[in-house]
């Protein structure tokens, strides 16, 4: 079977050249006679892999020198707990924006450790839009302010960041990291599970302003303390070596593609193609508020749940995979991360046009 067009929300499609490269090095990495999977994490070969991945991230995202880049297991969900454990250390208060299921989980976890205020929410309309962020509602004494920059399930994405003054801005960027240029100096900490836009599952990337680490709550397990990751260069214990290696290959690929600026243009082009079609279509309709639409995740519906099911099955037969919407939302969702080629989006649109013509 040929490779399919895979619109999975995560774990998601990886660039084909990356898979080929990994395949070619699978049993014998760079003349070592062994796979990266079989190698000591203290070996000079693996340390070079990890450092290259880190340096590529620094270069691609323009990470300032006073920020540390960490690789941590446990996914983005572990960060929902690590952030409060490490950062709730002055007033024990934090502000959160409630813009989706992931934000909700982050709030629930943080609430175990401190006083959490929801300063903006779009739950009233099932997270189909982004709420206004009203600065007068922000707590100037908060230890941090948490935002989910891209809401993977509902397909909304913040265009503008809130002005939180001296309060460190913490962002869950799991589904839009590396998809567009950002000014990292606006953030205190960002985190992202790798499996959407950086690599395979098994590792999360955390980028933290150095001064924010080192004041974790007393009972914080060592493995959940950012300071230990900083002091041991993400090798406090055995890191997920193969996942980090795959991330390194994806980052190499992204640099070859022209970096974040170039991929951002491609992402804008892909999203525009799809949204323009949805806006014209008599059968399909996007579900996110137009002004807040995500470049990464595009949820849409037809006129009935039965037709949605029919479409998903027909699309799968046509080689367009994983278009089923999140189990809590139904409908369809096309995730069009960095690794999705323009022609994949074009194929999807062509198929939707065809489906529309026979299912009017
Ligand atoms: C996927 C996702 C998560 C959860 O990631 P895990 O690595 O499975 O813990 C959290 N936040 C956002 C925005 C996501 O898209």
GROMACS .gro file of C-alpha atoms in nm, residues 92-358:
model
  267
   92UNK     CA    1   0.022   3.071   4.484
   93UNK     CA    2  -0.222   3.228   4.236
   94UNK     CA    3  -0.244   3.191   3.859
   95UNK     CA    4  -0.473   3.312   3.578
   96UNK     CA    5  -0.596   3.071   3.310
   97UNK     CA    6  -0.786   3.109   2.984
   98UNK     CA    7  -1.048   2.838   2.929
   99UNK     CA    8  -1.061   2.783   2.554
  100UNK     CA    9  -1.095   2.408   2.519
  101UNK     CA   10  -1.063   2.063   2.667
  102UNK     CA   11  -0.685   2.085   2.708
  103UNK     CA   12  -0.714   2.417   2.888
  104UNK     CA   13  -0.979   2.263   3.111
  105UNK     CA   14  -0.748   1.977   3.201
  106UNK     CA   15  -0.465   2.221   3.269
  107UNK     CA   16  -0.692   2.419   3.503
  108UNK     CA   17  -0.808   2.107   3.685
  109UNK     CA   18  -0.452   1.995   3.746
  110UNK     CA   19  -0.325   2.338   3.856
  111UNK     CA   20  -0.619   2.375   4.095
  112UNK     CA   21  -0.470   2.095   4.304
  113UNK     CA   22  -0.178   2.322   4.394
  114UNK     CA   23  -0.302   2.680   4.413
  115UNK     CA   24  -0.574   2.937   4.361
  116UNK     CA   25  -0.658   2.936   3.993
  117UNK     CA   26  -0.876   3.203   3.830
  118UNK     CA   27  -1.038   3.161   3.491
  119UNK     CA   28  -1.009   3.510   3.343
  120UNK     CA   29  -1.168   3.431   3.006
  121UNK     CA   30  -1.380   3.142   2.878
  122UNK     CA   31  -1.555   3.034   2.561
  123UNK     CA   32  -1.723   2.733   2.717
  124UNK     CA   33  -2.068   2.891   2.666
  125UNK     CA   34  -2.049   2.813   2.295
  126UNK     CA   35  -1.859   2.487   2.324
  127UNK     CA   36  -1.523   2.659   2.260
  128UNK     CA   37  -1.608   2.748   1.900
  129UNK     CA   38  -1.455   3.096   1.939
  130UNK     CA   39  -1.190   3.273   2.142
  131UNK     CA   40  -1.300   3.494   2.430
  132UNK     CA   41  -1.188   3.852   2.461
  133UNK     CA   42  -0.890   3.882   2.694
  134UNK     CA   43  -0.972   4.179   2.914
  135UNK     CA   44  -0.660   4.304   3.087
  136UNK     CA   45  -0.858   4.459   3.372
  137UNK     CA   46  -0.958   4.106   3.477
  138UNK     CA   47  -0.599   3.984   3.503
  139UNK     CA   48  -0.445   3.937   3.845
  140UNK     CA   49  -0.127   4.151   3.857
  141UNK     CA   50  -0.002   3.936   4.147
  142UNK     CA   51  -0.046   3.605   3.967
  143UNK     CA   52   0.259   3.380   3.957
  144UNK     CA   53   0.183   3.319   3.589
  145UNK     CA   54  -0.083   3.346   3.320
  146UNK     CA   55  -0.169   3.035   3.116
  147UNK     CA   56  -0.293   3.029   2.758
  148UNK     CA   57  -0.347   2.752   2.499
  149UNK     CA   58  -0.228   2.917   2.179
  150UNK     CA   59  -0.399   2.668   1.946
  151UNK     CA   60  -0.706   2.470   2.046
  152UNK     CA   61  -0.653   2.143   1.867
  153UNK     CA   62  -1.004   2.005   1.907
  154UNK     CA   63  -1.206   2.317   1.818
  155UNK     CA   64  -0.972   2.471   1.561
  156UNK     CA   65  -0.922   2.812   1.716
  157UNK     CA   66  -0.588   2.988   1.740
  158UNK     CA   67  -0.486   3.309   1.912
  159UNK     CA   68  -0.355   3.571   1.670
  160UNK     CA   69  -0.264   3.815   1.945
  161UNK     CA   70  -0.106   3.746   2.280
  162UNK     CA   71  -0.241   3.903   2.597
  163UNK     CA   72  -0.035   4.176   2.760
  164UNK     CA   73   0.031   4.029   3.104
  165UNK     CA   74   0.284   4.291   3.212
  166UNK     CA   75   0.534   4.141   3.456
  167UNK     CA   76   0.331   3.824   3.503
  168UNK     CA   77   0.505   3.543   3.310
  169UNK     CA   78   0.300   3.417   3.016
  170UNK     CA   79   0.290   3.035   2.999
  171UNK     CA   80   0.169   2.878   2.676
  172UNK     CA   81   0.059   2.530   2.578
  173UNK     CA   82   0.178   2.531   2.216
  174UNK     CA   83   0.140   2.159   2.157
  175UNK     CA   84  -0.041   2.199   1.828
  176UNK     CA   85   0.113   2.515   1.682
  177UNK     CA   86   0.476   2.526   1.792
  178UNK     CA   87   0.708   2.580   1.492
  179UNK     CA   88   0.412   2.655   1.263
  180UNK     CA   89   0.463   3.031   1.266
  181UNK     CA   90   0.705   3.292   1.387
  182UNK     CA   91   0.674   3.385   1.754
  183UNK     CA   92   0.851   3.631   1.979
  184UNK     CA   93   0.971   3.402   2.253
  185UNK     CA   94   1.073   3.688   2.478
  186UNK     CA   95   0.701   3.752   2.534
  187UNK     CA   96   0.675   3.420   2.720
  188UNK     CA   97   0.801   3.293   3.052
  189UNK     CA   98   0.756   2.930   2.951
  190UNK     CA   99   0.619   2.741   2.655
  191UNK     CA  100   0.559   2.369   2.625
  192UNK     CA  101   0.449   2.128   2.355
  193UNK     CA  102   0.401   1.754   2.326
  194UNK     CA  103   0.615   1.652   2.030
  195UNK     CA  104   0.360   1.437   1.848
  196UNK     CA  105   0.184   1.714   1.656
  197UNK     CA  106   0.447   1.934   1.502
  198UNK     CA  107   0.790   1.822   1.626
  199UNK     CA  108   0.821   1.444   1.611
  200UNK     CA  109   0.674   1.123   1.749
  201UNK     CA  110   0.505   1.080   2.088
  202UNK     CA  111   0.715   1.019   2.396
  203UNK     CA  112   0.866   1.359   2.461
  204UNK     CA  113   0.759   1.715   2.526
  205UNK     CA  114   0.965   2.026   2.461
  206UNK     CA  115   0.972   2.289   2.735
  207UNK     CA  116   1.136   2.627   2.683
  208UNK     CA  117   1.171   2.815   3.010
  209UNK     CA  118   1.315   3.150   3.109
  210UNK     CA  119   1.599   3.052   3.337
  211UNK     CA  120   1.500   3.266   3.634
  212UNK     CA  121   1.162   3.090   3.662
  213UNK     CA  122   1.320   2.757   3.758
  214UNK     CA  123   1.457   2.668   4.100
  215UNK     CA  124   1.164   2.753   4.328
  216UNK     CA  125   0.947   2.444   4.296
  217UNK     CA  126   0.722   2.337   4.581
  218UNK     CA  127   0.906   2.133   4.847
  219UNK     CA  128   0.724   1.811   4.772
  220UNK     CA  129   0.788   1.828   4.396
  221UNK     CA  130   0.934   1.495   4.280
  222UNK     CA  131   1.284   1.534   4.137
  223UNK     CA  132   1.162   1.414   3.800
  224UNK     CA  133   0.908   1.700   3.792
  225UNK     CA  134   1.149   1.976   3.885
  226UNK     CA  135   1.265   2.191   3.591
  227UNK     CA  136   1.585   2.270   3.781
  228UNK     CA  137   1.696   1.908   3.761
  229UNK     CA  138   1.640   1.903   3.386
  230UNK     CA  139   1.837   2.225   3.348
  231UNK     CA  140   2.128   2.108   3.564
  232UNK     CA  141   2.147   1.769   3.396
  233UNK     CA  142   2.086   1.889   3.038
  234UNK     CA  143   1.757   1.692   3.015
  235UNK     CA  144   1.944   1.377   3.125
  236UNK     CA  145   1.855   1.352   3.493
  237UNK     CA  146   1.760   0.998   3.400
  238UNK     CA  147   1.746   0.811   3.069
  239UNK     CA  148   1.566   1.039   2.824
  240UNK     CA  149   1.340   0.905   2.543
  241UNK     CA  150   1.638   0.877   2.312
  242UNK     CA  151   1.469   0.758   1.995
  243UNK     CA  152   1.193   1.020   2.017
  244UNK     CA  153   1.456   1.291   2.058
  245UNK     CA  154   1.645   1.151   1.757
  246UNK     CA  155   1.326   1.168   1.548
  247UNK     CA  156   1.267   1.526   1.662
  248UNK     CA  157   1.621   1.607   1.553
  249UNK     CA  158   1.546   1.471   1.205
  250UNK     CA  159   1.221   1.671   1.180
  251UNK     CA  160   1.405   1.987   1.284
  252UNK     CA  161   1.678   1.921   1.024
  253UNK     CA  162   1.400   1.883   0.766
  254UNK     CA  163   1.234   2.207   0.877
  255UNK     CA  164   1.562   2.393   0.835
  256UNK     CA  165   1.600   2.245   0.486
  257UNK     CA  166   1.246   2.366   0.409
  258UNK     CA  167   1.355   2.723   0.485
  259UNK     CA  168   1.268   2.740   0.854
  260UNK     CA  169   0.968   2.872   1.037
  261UNK     CA  170   0.905   3.176   0.815
  262UNK     CA  171   0.888   2.959   0.504
  263UNK     CA  172   0.667   2.693   0.665
  264UNK     CA  173   0.438   2.967   0.799
  265UNK     CA  174   0.374   3.087   0.443
  266UNK     CA  175   0.294   2.731   0.339
  267UNK     CA  176   0.065   2.686   0.638
  268UNK     CA  177  -0.121   3.008   0.551
  269UNK     CA  178  -0.158   2.888   0.193
  270UNK     CA  179  -0.290   2.545   0.296
  271UNK     CA  180  -0.539   2.685   0.547
  272UNK     CA  181  -0.663   2.946   0.300
  273UNK     CA  182  -0.730   2.682   0.034
  274UNK     CA  183  -0.938   2.479   0.277
  275UNK     CA  184  -1.125   2.767   0.442
  276UNK     CA  185  -1.202   2.929   0.105
  277UNK     CA  186  -1.354   2.602  -0.008
  278UNK     CA  187  -1.555   2.561   0.315
  279UNK     CA  188  -1.689   2.916   0.281
  280UNK     CA  189  -1.813   2.848  -0.072
  281UNK     CA  190  -1.943   2.497  -0.016
  282UNK     CA  191  -2.316   2.429   0.003
  283UNK     CA  192  -2.259   2.103   0.191
  284UNK     CA  193  -1.958   2.154   0.416
  285UNK     CA  194  -1.922   2.418   0.681
  286UNK     CA  195  -1.637   2.516   0.915
  287UNK     CA  196  -1.736   2.518   1.282
  288UNK     CA  197  -1.490   2.767   1.433
  289UNK     CA  198  -1.556   3.142   1.443
  290UNK     CA  199  -1.409   3.293   1.127
  291UNK     CA  200  -1.187   3.545   1.305
  292UNK     CA  201  -1.034   3.278   1.529
  293UNK     CA  202  -0.972   3.000   1.279
  294UNK     CA  203  -0.665   2.786   1.328
  295UNK     CA  204  -0.399   2.732   1.063
  296UNK     CA  205  -0.338   2.383   1.203
  297UNK     CA  206  -0.672   2.216   1.279
  298UNK     CA  207  -0.979   2.266   1.064
  299UNK     CA  208  -1.303   2.121   1.207
  300UNK     CA  209  -1.603   2.106   0.976
  301UNK     CA  210  -1.943   1.939   0.938
  302UNK     CA  211  -2.196   1.856   0.670
  303UNK     CA  212  -2.570   1.895   0.714
  304UNK     CA  213  -2.616   1.574   0.919
  305UNK     CA  214  -2.424   1.326   1.132
  306UNK     CA  215  -2.516   1.050   0.881
  307UNK     CA  216  -2.361   1.242   0.594
  308UNK     CA  217  -2.054   1.312   0.811
  309UNK     CA  218  -2.009   0.936   0.862
  310UNK     CA  219  -2.061   0.869   0.495
  311UNK     CA  220  -1.801   1.131   0.407
  312UNK     CA  221  -1.544   0.997   0.654
  313UNK     CA  222  -1.582   0.644   0.514
  314UNK     CA  223  -1.566   0.758   0.153
  315UNK     CA  224  -1.262   0.976   0.221
  316UNK     CA  225  -1.081   0.686   0.386
  317UNK     CA  226  -1.146   0.470   0.079
  318UNK     CA  227  -0.996   0.748  -0.129
  319UNK     CA  228  -0.674   0.748   0.077
  320UNK     CA  229  -0.761   1.048   0.295
  321UNK     CA  230  -0.719   0.923   0.651
  322UNK     CA  231  -0.808   1.028   1.005
  323UNK     CA  232  -1.062   1.296   0.919
  324UNK     CA  233  -1.299   1.199   1.199
  325UNK     CA  234  -1.353   1.485   1.445
  326UNK     CA  235  -1.265   1.458   1.814
  327UNK     CA  236  -1.490   1.216   2.000
  328UNK     CA  237  -1.638   1.501   2.208
  329UNK     CA  238  -1.727   1.715   1.905
  330UNK     CA  239  -1.816   1.480   1.620
  331UNK     CA  240  -1.806   1.595   1.258
  332UNK     CA  241  -1.473   1.611   1.079
  333UNK     CA  242  -1.138   1.764   1.146
  334UNK     CA  243  -0.846   1.802   0.908
  335UNK     CA  244  -0.521   1.858   1.092
  336UNK     CA  245  -0.280   2.022   0.852
  337UNK     CA  246   0.043   2.052   1.048
  338UNK     CA  247   0.383   2.141   0.903
  339UNK     CA  248   0.433   1.794   0.754
  340UNK     CA  249   0.111   1.804   0.549
  341UNK     CA  250   0.202   1.895   0.191
  342UNK     CA  251  -0.004   2.149  -0.006
  343UNK     CA  252  -0.103   1.872  -0.247
  344UNK     CA  253  -0.254   1.676   0.043
  345UNK     CA  254  -0.487   1.967   0.116
  346UNK     CA  255  -0.562   2.003  -0.254
  347UNK     CA  256  -0.647   1.630  -0.275
  348UNK     CA  257  -0.881   1.669   0.021
  349UNK     CA  258  -1.059   1.966  -0.137
  350UNK     CA  259  -1.091   1.786  -0.471
  351UNK     CA  260  -1.246   1.493  -0.290
  352UNK     CA  261  -1.485   1.715  -0.094
  353UNK     CA  262  -1.596   1.879  -0.420
  354UNK     CA  263  -1.657   1.540  -0.573
  355UNK     CA  264  -1.847   1.420  -0.264
  356UNK     CA  265  -2.057   1.734  -0.265
  357UNK     CA  266  -2.148   1.690  -0.629
  358UNK     CA  267  -2.285   1.340  -0.569
   0.00000   0.00000   0.00000
